[in-house]
Coordinates of N, CA and C in Angstrom, one line a residue:
X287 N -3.5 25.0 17.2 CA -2.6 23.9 17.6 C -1.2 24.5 17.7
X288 N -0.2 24.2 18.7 CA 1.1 25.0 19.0 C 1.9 23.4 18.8
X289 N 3.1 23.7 18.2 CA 3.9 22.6 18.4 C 5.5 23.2 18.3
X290 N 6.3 22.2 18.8 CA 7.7 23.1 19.3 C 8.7 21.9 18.2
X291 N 9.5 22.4 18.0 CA 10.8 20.6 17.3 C 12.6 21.5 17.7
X292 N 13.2 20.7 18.4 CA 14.5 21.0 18.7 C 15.2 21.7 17.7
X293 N 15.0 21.2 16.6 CA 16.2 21.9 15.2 C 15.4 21.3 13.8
X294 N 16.1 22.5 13.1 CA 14.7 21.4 11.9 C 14.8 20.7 11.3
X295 N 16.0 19.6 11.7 CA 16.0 18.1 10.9 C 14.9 17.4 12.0
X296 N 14.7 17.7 13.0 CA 13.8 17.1 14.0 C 12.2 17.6 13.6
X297 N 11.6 16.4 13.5 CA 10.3 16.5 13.5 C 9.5 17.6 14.4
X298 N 8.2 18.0 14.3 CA 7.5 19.0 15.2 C 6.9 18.0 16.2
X299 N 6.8 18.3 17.3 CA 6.1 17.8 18.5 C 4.7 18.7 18.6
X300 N 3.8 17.8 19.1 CA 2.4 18.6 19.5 C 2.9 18.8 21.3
X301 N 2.1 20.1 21.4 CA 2.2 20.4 23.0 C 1.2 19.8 23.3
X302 N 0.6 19.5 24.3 CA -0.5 18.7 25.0 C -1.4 19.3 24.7
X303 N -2.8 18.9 25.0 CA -3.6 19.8 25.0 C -4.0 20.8 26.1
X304 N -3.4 20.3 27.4 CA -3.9 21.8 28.7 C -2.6 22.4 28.0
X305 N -1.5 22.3 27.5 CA -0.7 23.4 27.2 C -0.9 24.1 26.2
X306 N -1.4 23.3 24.9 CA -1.9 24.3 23.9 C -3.1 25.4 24.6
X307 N -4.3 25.2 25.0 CA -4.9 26.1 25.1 C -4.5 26.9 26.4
X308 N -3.7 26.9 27.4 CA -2.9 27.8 28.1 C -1.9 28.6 27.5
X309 N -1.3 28.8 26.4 CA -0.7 29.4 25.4 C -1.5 29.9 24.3
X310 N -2.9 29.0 23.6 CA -3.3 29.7 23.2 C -4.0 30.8 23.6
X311 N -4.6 30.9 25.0 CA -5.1 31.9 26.1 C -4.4 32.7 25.9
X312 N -3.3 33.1 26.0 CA -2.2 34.0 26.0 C -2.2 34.4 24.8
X313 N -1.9 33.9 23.8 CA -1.9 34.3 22.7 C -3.0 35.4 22.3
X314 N -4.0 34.4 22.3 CA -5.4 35.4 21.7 C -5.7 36.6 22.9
X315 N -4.9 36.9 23.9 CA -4.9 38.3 24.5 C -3.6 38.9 24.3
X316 N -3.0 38.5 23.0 CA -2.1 39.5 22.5 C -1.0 39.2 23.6
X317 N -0.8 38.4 24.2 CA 0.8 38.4 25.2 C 1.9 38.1 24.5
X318 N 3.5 38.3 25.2 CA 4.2 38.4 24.4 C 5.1 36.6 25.0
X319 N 4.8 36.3 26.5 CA 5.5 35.1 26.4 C 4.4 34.4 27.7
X320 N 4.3 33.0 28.0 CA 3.3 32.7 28.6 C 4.9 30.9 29.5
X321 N 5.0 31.4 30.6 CA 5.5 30.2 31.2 C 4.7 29.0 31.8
X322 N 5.1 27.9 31.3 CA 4.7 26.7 31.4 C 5.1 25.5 32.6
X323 N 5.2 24.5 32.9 CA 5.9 23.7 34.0 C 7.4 23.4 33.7
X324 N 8.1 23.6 34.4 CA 9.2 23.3 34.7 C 10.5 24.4 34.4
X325 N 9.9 25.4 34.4 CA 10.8 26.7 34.3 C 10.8 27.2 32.7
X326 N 10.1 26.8 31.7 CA 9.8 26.6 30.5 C 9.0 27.5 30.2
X327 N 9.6 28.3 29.2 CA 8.7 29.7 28.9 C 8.5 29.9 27.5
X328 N 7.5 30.3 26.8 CA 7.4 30.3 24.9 C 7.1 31.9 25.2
X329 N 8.3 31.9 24.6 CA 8.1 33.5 23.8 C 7.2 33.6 22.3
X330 N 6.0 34.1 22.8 CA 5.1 33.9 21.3 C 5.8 35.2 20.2
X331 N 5.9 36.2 20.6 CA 6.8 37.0 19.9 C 7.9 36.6 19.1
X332 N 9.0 35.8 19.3 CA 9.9 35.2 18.8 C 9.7 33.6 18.5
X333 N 9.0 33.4 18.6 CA 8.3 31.8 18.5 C 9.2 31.0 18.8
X334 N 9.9 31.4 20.5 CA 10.9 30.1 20.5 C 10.6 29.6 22.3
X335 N 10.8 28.6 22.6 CA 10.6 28.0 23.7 C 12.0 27.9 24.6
X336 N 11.9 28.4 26.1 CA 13.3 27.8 26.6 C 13.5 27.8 27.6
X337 N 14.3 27.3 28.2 CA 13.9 26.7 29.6 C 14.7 27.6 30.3
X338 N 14.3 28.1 31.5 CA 14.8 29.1 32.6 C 16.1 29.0 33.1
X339 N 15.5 27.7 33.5 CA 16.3 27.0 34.9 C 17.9 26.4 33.5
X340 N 18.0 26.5 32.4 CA 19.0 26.0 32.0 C 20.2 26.9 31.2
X341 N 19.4 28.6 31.7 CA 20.2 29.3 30.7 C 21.3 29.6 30.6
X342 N 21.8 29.4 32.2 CA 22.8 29.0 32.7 C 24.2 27.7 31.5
X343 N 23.3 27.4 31.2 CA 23.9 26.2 30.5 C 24.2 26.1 29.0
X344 N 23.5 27.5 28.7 CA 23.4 27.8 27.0 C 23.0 27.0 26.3
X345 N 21.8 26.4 26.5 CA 21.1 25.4 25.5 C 20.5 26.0 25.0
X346 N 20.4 25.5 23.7 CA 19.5 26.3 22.4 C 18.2 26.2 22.6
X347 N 17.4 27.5 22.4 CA 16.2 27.4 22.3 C 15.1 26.5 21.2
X348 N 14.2 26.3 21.5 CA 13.3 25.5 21.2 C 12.2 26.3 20.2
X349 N 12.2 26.0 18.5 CA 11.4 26.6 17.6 C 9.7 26.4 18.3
X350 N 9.3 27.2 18.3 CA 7.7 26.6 18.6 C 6.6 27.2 16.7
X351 N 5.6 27.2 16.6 CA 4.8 27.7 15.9 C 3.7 27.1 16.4
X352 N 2.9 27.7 15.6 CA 1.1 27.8 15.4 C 0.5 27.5 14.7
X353 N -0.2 26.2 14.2 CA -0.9 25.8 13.0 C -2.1 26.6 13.3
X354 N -2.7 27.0 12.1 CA -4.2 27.0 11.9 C -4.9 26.0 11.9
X355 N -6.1 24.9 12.2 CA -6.9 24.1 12.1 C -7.3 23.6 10.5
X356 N -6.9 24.5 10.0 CA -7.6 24.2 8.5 C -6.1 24.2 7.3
X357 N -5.0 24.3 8.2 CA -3.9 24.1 7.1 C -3.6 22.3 7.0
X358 N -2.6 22.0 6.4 CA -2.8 20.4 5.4 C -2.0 20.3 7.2
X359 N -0.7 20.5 8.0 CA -0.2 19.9 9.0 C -1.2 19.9 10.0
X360 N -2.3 20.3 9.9 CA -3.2 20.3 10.9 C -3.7 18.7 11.2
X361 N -3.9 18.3 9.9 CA -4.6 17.2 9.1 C -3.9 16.0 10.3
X362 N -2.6 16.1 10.3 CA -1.8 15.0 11.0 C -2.2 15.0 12.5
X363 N -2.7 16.1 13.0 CA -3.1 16.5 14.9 C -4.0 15.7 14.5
X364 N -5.3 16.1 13.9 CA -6.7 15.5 13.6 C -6.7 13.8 13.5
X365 N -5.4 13.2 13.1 CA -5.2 12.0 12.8 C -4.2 11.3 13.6
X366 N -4.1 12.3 14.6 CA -3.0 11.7 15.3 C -3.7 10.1 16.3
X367 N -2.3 9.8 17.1 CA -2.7 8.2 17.7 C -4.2 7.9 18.7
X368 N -5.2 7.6 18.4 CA -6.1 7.7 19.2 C -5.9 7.2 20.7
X369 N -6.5 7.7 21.8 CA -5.6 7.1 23.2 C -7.0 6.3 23.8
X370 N -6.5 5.0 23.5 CA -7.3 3.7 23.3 C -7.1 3.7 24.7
X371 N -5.8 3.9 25.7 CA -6.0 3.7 26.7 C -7.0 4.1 27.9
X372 N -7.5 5.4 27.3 CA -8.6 6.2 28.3 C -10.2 5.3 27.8
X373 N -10.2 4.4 26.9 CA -11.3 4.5 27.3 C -11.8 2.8 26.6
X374 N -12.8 2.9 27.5 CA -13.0 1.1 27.9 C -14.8 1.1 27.1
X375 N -15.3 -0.3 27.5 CA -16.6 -0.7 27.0 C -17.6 0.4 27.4
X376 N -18.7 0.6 27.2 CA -19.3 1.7 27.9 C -20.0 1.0 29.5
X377 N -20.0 2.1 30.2 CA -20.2 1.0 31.8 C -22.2 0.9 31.6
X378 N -22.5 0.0 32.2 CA -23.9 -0.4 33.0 C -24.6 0.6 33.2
X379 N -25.7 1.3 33.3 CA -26.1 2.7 33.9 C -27.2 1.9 34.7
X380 N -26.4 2.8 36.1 CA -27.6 2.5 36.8 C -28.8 3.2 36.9
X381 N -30.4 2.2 37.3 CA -31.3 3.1 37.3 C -31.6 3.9 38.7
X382 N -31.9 5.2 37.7 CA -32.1 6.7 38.2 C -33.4 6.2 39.5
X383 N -33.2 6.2 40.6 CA -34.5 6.7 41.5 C -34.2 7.8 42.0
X384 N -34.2 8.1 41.7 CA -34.4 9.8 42.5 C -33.6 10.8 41.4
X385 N -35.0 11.5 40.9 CA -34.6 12.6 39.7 C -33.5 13.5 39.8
X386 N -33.3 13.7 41.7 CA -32.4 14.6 42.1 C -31.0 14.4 42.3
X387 N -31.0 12.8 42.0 CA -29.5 12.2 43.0 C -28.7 12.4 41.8
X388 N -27.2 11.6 42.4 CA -26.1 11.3 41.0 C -26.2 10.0 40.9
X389 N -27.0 9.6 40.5 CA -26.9 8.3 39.8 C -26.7 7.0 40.6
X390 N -26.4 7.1 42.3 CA -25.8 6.2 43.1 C -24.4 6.5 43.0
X391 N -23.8 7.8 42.4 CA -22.4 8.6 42.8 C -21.7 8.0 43.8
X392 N -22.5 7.9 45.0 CA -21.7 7.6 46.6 C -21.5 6.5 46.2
X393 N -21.8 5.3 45.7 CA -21.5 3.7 45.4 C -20.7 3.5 44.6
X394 N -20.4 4.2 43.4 CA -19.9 3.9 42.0 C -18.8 3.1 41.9
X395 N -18.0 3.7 42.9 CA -17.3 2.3 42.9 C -16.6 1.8 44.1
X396 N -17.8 1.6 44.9 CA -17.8 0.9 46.5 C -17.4 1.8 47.2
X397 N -16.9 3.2 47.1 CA -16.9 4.3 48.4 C -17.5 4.4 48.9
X398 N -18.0 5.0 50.4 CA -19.0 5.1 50.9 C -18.2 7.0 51.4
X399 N -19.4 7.7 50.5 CA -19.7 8.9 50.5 C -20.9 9.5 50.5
X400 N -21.3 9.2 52.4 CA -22.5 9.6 52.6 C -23.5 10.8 52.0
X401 N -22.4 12.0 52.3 CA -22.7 13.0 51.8 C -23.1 13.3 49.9
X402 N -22.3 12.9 49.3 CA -21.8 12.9 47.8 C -23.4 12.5 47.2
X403 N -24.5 11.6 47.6 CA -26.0 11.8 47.1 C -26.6 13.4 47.5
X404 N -26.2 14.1 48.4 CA -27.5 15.2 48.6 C -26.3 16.5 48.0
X405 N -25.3 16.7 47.4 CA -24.6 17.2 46.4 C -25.0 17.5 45.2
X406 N -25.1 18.9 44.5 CA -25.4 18.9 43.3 C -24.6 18.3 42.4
X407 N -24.6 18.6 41.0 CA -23.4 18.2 40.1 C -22.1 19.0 40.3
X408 N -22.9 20.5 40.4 CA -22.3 21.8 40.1 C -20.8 21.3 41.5
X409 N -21.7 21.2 42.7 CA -20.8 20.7 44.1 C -19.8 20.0 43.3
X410 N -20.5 18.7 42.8 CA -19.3 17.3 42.7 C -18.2 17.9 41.7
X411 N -18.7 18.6 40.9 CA -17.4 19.6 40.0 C -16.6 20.5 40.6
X412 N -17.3 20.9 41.5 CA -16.6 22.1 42.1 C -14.9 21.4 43.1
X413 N -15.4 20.1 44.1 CA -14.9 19.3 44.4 C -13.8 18.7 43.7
X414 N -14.5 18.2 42.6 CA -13.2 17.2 41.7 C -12.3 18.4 41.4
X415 N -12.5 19.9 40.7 CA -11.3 20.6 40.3 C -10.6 20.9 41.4
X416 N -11.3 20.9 42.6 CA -10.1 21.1 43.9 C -9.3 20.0 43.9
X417 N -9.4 19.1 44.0 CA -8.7 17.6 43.9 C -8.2 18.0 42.7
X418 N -8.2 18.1 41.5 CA -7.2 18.4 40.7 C -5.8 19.5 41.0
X419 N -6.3 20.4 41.3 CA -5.9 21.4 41.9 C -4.6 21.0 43.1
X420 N -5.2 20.1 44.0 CA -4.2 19.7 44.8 C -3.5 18.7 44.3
X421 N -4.1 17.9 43.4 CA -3.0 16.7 42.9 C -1.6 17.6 41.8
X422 N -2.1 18.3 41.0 CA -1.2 19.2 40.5 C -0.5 19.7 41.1
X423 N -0.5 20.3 42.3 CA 0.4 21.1 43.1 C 1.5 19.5 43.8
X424 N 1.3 18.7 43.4 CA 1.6 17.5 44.3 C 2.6 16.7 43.6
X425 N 2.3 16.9 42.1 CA 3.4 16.4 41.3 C 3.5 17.0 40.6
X426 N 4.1 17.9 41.0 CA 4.8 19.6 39.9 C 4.4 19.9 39.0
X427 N 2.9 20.0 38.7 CA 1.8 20.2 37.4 C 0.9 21.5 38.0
X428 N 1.4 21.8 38.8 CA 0.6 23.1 38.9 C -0.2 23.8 38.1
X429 N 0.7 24.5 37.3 CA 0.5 25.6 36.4 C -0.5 24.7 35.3
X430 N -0.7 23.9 35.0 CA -1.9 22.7 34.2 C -2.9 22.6 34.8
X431 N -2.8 22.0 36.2 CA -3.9 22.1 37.2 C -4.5 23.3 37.1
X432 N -3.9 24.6 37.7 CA -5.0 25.8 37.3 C -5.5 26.4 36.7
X433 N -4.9 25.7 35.9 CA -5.6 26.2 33.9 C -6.8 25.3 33.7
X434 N -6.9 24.3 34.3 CA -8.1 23.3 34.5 C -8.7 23.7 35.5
X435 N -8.7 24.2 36.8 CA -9.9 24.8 37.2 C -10.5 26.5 37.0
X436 N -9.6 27.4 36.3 CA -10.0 28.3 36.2 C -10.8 28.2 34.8
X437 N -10.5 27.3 33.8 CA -11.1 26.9 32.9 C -12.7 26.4 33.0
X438 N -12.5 25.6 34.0 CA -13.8 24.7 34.4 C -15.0 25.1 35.2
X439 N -13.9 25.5 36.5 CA -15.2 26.2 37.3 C -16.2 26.6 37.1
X440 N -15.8 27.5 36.1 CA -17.4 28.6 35.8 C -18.7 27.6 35.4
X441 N -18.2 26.3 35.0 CA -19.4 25.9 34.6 C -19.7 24.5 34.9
X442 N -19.4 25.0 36.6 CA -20.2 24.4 37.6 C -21.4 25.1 38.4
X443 N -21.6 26.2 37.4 CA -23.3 27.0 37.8 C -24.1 27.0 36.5
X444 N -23.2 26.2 35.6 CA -24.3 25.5 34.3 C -25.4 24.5 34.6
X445 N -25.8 24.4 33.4 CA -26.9 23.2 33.4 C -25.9 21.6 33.3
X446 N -26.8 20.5 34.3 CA -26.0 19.7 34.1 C -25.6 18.9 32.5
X447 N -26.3 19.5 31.5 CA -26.0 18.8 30.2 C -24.7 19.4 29.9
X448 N -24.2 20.7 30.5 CA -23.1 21.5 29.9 C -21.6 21.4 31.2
X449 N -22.4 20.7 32.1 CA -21.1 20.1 33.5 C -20.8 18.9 32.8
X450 N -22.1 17.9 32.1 CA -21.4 17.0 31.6 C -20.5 16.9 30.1
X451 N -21.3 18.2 29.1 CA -20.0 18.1 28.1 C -18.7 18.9 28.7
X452 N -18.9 19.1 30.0 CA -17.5 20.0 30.3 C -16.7 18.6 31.1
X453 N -17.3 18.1 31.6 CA -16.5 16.6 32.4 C -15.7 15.4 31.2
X454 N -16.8 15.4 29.9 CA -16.2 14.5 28.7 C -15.2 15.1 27.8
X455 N -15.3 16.6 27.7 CA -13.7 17.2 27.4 C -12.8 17.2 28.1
X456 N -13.2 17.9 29.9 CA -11.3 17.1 30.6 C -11.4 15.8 30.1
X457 N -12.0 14.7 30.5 CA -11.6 13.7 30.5 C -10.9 13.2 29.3
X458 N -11.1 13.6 28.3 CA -10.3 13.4 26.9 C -9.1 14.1 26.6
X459 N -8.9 15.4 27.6 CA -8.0 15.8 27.4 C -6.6 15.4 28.0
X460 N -5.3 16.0 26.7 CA -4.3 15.4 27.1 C -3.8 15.9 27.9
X461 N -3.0 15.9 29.1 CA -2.3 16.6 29.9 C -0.7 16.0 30.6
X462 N -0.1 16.4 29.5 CA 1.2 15.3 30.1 C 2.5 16.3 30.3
X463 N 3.3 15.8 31.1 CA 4.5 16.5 31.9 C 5.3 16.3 31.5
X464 N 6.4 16.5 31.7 CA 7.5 15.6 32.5 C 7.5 14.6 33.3
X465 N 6.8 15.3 34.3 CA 6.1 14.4 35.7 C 5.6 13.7 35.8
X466 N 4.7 13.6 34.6 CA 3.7 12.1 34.5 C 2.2 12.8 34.0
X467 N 0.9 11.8 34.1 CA 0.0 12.4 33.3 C -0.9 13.3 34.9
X468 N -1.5 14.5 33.9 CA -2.5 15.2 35.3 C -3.8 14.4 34.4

């Protein structure tokens, strides 16, 4: 877990989660600094965070560190605010006719996506991280966006039990901006 705090009367902030593990990526191949959205760069060498576009301006850089999972400040990530917002009653499942389809995919929620029944899973993943991919590029989350499909892709030539634990970890994950949520 990576977290940054302005000065140290100020509390520590958690990075998101696509940004923790895009820094942790970096990290664990030994790099020395890994830039983020918005001209925002963490020097893991010097453990400090700082924005590009403002150096111009002489703002103080940004302490960052590294919890381990198993130290006591970890304990507060693990307990942090559950995000009640993402997630509702569990839906209706429709019944499966056809062993091969998605479920009535094209219907789910009144689309009409002819094509989207004779699609594998692997397809309909492959698809959604393009759509991520372009929505990122669309509200200045890029660099998040392709950390989520270079992440993902590969295991849209998995089994679908491992597309689906790969679809209920994005979906839980956090991913927040400046710009708003990816």
């Amino acid at each position: 877990m990576w977290q940054w705090r302005q000065s140290q009367s100020n509390e520590w902030q958690n990075y998101s989660d696509i940004e923790t593990a895009i820094i942790e990526d970096v990290y664990n191949r030994h790099g020395n600094c890994v830039e983020l959205e918005d001209n925002v760069v963490v020097d893991l060498k010097q453990g400090l965070q700082m924005n590009n576009a403002n150096k111009k301006k002489n703002e103080k850089a940004v302490e960052i560190r590294r919890l381990s999972t198993d130290c006591d400040d970890a304990e507060t990530f693990r307990n942090r605010r559950q995000r009640n917002d993402r997630f509702c009653s569990a839906p209706q499942m429709e019944q499966n006719t056809n062993a091969n389809s998605s479920l009535g995919a094209a219907n789910w929620n009144g689309s009409q996506c002819p094509n989207l029944e004779s699609l594998s899973y692997g397809d309909i993943m492959r698809q959604a991280l393009e759509g991520i991919r372009q929505e990122g590029r669309e509200i200045g989350l890029e660099k998040q966006a392709q950390w989520i499909v270079d992440h993902f892709m590969p295991v849209t030539k998995e089994s679908f039990e491992n597309i689906c634990r790969a679809c209920l970890r994005l979906y839980t994950m956090e991913g927040k901006g400046e710009k708003g949520d990816l």
